[in-house]
Amino acid sequence: MRTRVVVPIAAVLVMVGVAVYAITTFDGGDEVVDFGVPPPQAGAALPGDAGLDIDDVDVAEELPPRDVVFEEADWQQVAGWIARENADGRAVVVNLWASWCGPCEREIPLLNQAAADHPDVAFLGVASHDAYEDAREGHAQFGIEFPAVRDADWDQIAFQLGARGLPTTVTFDTDGRMVGRVLSELTPTNLAELLGTVQ
């Protein structure tokens, strides 16, 4: 008799825990869900750690084209690119990479496939911590099939998004809030979890 009571109570407690987690994580607050390697607990917090809202950024007036193949852009231009996609009802995935980064190259096929499978989500690659010519060659070598830019300020986009290394991939919902982040190489599992934050 005791087992019959304990199992339903345990199930209810698990469901309540999941509901509380979902409400506190996706309530439109400033929470960002990290998948994969968590950010370090010690050290200085970066802007993206507490959440980021594109509406709070003074976006540039001149933006990269929606289908930008490869050009330089600063944080205000990337934020404006995200805002423009949001205005059309599209969530955004931003992937930070560099030409010298082996894990970055390995995850590009996953991102190319995800971009093809999710036309309702905009994808943007950002070369960071990389010289322009190296990044341009890396873009071609990696076979990136979604829009991409190079951080004109070397690392400011990565700084704003809370990246501690490369690769880093983040999601913005259709309201311009950063809601998910992977601070390591993407896998099919953590990419699916990350896309789940915006679908």
XYZ file of C-alpha atoms in Angstrom:
199
model
C 0.000 0.000 0.000
C 2.789 2.426 0.891
C 4.492 1.883 -2.524
C 1.270 2.791 -4.361
C 1.136 6.150 -2.570
C 4.837 6.974 -2.810
C 5.087 6.524 -6.609
C 2.265 9.007 -7.477
C 3.612 11.523 -4.945
C 7.108 11.209 -6.384
C 5.719 11.688 -9.913
C 3.828 14.801 -8.824
C 6.952 16.229 -7.165
C 8.992 15.647 -10.333
C 6.306 17.352 -12.456
C 6.162 20.308 -10.055
C 9.954 20.582 -10.153
C 9.963 20.577 -13.958
C 7.166 23.160 -14.057
C 8.969 25.457 -11.603
C 12.186 25.122 -13.628
C 10.377 25.924 -16.874
C 8.554 28.903 -15.383
C 11.660 30.401 -13.821
C 13.784 29.720 -16.890
C 11.439 30.728 -19.706
C 9.288 33.366 -18.023
C 10.704 36.210 -20.075
C 13.126 37.078 -17.299
C 16.840 37.395 -17.645
C 17.708 33.715 -17.338
C 19.868 32.011 -19.948
C 19.887 28.232 -20.102
C 23.398 26.829 -20.575
C 23.738 23.440 -22.246
C 27.015 21.553 -22.262
C 29.897 23.121 -20.344
C 28.565 25.631 -17.778
C 30.184 29.050 -17.407
C 32.728 29.300 -14.592
C 31.335 30.309 -11.211
C 34.410 32.354 -10.333
C 35.701 35.349 -12.229
C 34.092 38.341 -13.808
C 30.593 37.994 -15.185
C 30.139 38.869 -18.840
C 27.130 40.776 -20.236
C 25.433 37.667 -21.658
C 25.648 35.730 -18.386
C 22.603 37.408 -16.875
C 20.643 37.458 -20.102
C 20.666 39.863 -22.960
C 17.844 41.760 -24.613
C 18.413 43.172 -28.095
C 15.919 45.955 -27.301
C 18.502 47.281 -24.807
C 21.216 47.598 -27.478
C 21.726 50.784 -29.472
C 21.616 48.986 -32.826
C 23.334 50.324 -35.943
C 21.325 51.790 -38.794
C 23.483 50.147 -41.470
C 23.140 46.378 -41.178
C 24.693 43.414 -42.958
C 22.361 41.939 -45.582
C 20.098 39.110 -44.426
C 22.051 36.690 -46.581
C 25.502 38.148 -45.859
C 28.171 35.800 -47.174
C 31.139 37.272 -45.322
C 31.886 40.822 -44.236
C 32.909 42.666 -41.100
C 30.300 43.771 -38.574
C 30.398 45.131 -35.046
C 28.145 44.258 -32.089
C 25.606 47.007 -32.866
C 25.290 45.736 -36.456
C 24.883 42.115 -35.356
C 22.283 43.192 -32.774
C 20.449 45.060 -35.537
C 20.618 41.960 -37.778
C 19.044 39.927 -34.960
C 16.368 42.596 -34.353
C 15.478 42.659 -38.061
C 15.038 38.870 -38.076
C 12.947 39.113 -34.888
C 10.723 41.745 -36.526
C 9.920 39.123 -39.171
C 8.993 36.595 -36.479
C 12.213 34.563 -36.627
C 14.261 33.392 -33.689
C 18.038 33.562 -34.187
C 20.974 31.203 -33.612
C 24.402 32.879 -33.416
C 27.477 30.670 -33.717
C 30.911 32.043 -32.766
C 33.841 30.378 -34.524
C 37.424 30.940 -35.692
C 39.532 29.544 -38.531
C 42.065 28.059 -36.081
C 39.400 26.243 -34.025
C 39.105 22.503 -34.764
C 35.868 22.015 -32.761
C 34.367 24.976 -34.664
C 35.033 23.261 -37.980
C 33.670 19.924 -36.724
C 30.315 21.416 -35.689
C 29.605 23.315 -38.934
C 27.910 20.337 -40.678
C 25.460 20.115 -37.730
C 24.701 23.831 -38.023
C 24.340 23.682 -41.814
C 21.828 20.847 -41.443
C 19.952 22.630 -38.626
C 19.709 25.804 -40.721
C 18.298 23.781 -43.635
C 15.859 21.919 -41.362
C 14.623 25.076 -39.550
C 13.875 27.802 -42.115
C 11.791 29.569 -39.450
C 15.011 30.222 -37.466
C 17.738 32.564 -38.731
C 21.356 31.409 -38.366
C 24.349 33.757 -38.214
C 28.000 32.736 -37.976
C 30.424 35.174 -36.368
C 34.184 34.764 -36.803
C 35.799 35.958 -33.578
C 39.402 36.293 -32.405
C 40.531 35.888 -35.998
C 42.307 38.001 -38.625
C 40.074 38.969 -41.542
C 41.900 36.957 -44.243
C 42.185 33.893 -41.997
C 38.496 34.094 -41.139
C 37.532 34.516 -44.788
C 39.569 31.448 -45.746
C 38.119 29.522 -42.775
C 34.613 30.444 -43.876
C 35.247 28.888 -47.290
C 37.148 25.882 -45.909
C 34.490 25.088 -43.289
C 31.725 25.226 -45.909
C 29.445 27.509 -43.890
C 26.082 27.620 -45.690
C 24.325 30.264 -43.562
C 24.988 34.019 -43.248
C 28.304 34.921 -41.616
C 30.307 37.958 -40.537
C 33.638 38.651 -38.846
C 33.709 40.615 -35.581
C 35.125 43.974 -36.679
C 36.252 44.586 -33.083
C 38.026 41.206 -32.746
C 36.114 39.907 -29.674
C 33.327 42.304 -28.678
C 30.486 40.155 -29.976
C 31.853 37.158 -28.049
C 32.198 39.363 -24.955
C 28.597 40.593 -25.205
C 27.286 37.031 -25.613
C 29.256 35.754 -22.615
C 31.587 33.447 -24.545
C 34.619 32.127 -22.661
C 36.077 30.320 -25.644
C 35.236 29.000 -29.051
C 33.006 27.626 -30.293
C 30.031 29.197 -28.535
C 26.456 29.108 -29.850
C 23.524 31.127 -28.495
C 19.824 31.499 -29.249
C 17.623 34.581 -29.262
C 13.854 34.189 -29.099
C 11.528 36.215 -31.339
C 11.388 38.952 -28.668
C 15.156 39.460 -28.911
C 16.035 37.822 -25.587
C 19.041 35.528 -25.403
C 17.548 32.346 -23.971
C 20.066 29.554 -24.558
C 23.792 29.045 -24.868
C 26.309 26.262 -25.502
C 29.806 27.203 -24.356
C 31.482 24.273 -26.081
C 31.340 22.182 -29.237
C 27.857 21.338 -30.452
C 26.591 17.771 -30.488
C 23.289 16.561 -31.952
C 21.933 16.437 -28.378
C 22.905 19.882 -27.121
C 22.011 21.494 -30.465
C 18.525 19.970 -30.251
C 18.229 21.258 -26.656
C 19.420 24.690 -27.728
C 16.926 24.857 -30.613
C 14.242 23.788 -28.138
C 14.664 27.135 -26.361
C 13.274 28.959 -29.409
C 10.677 26.531 -30.785
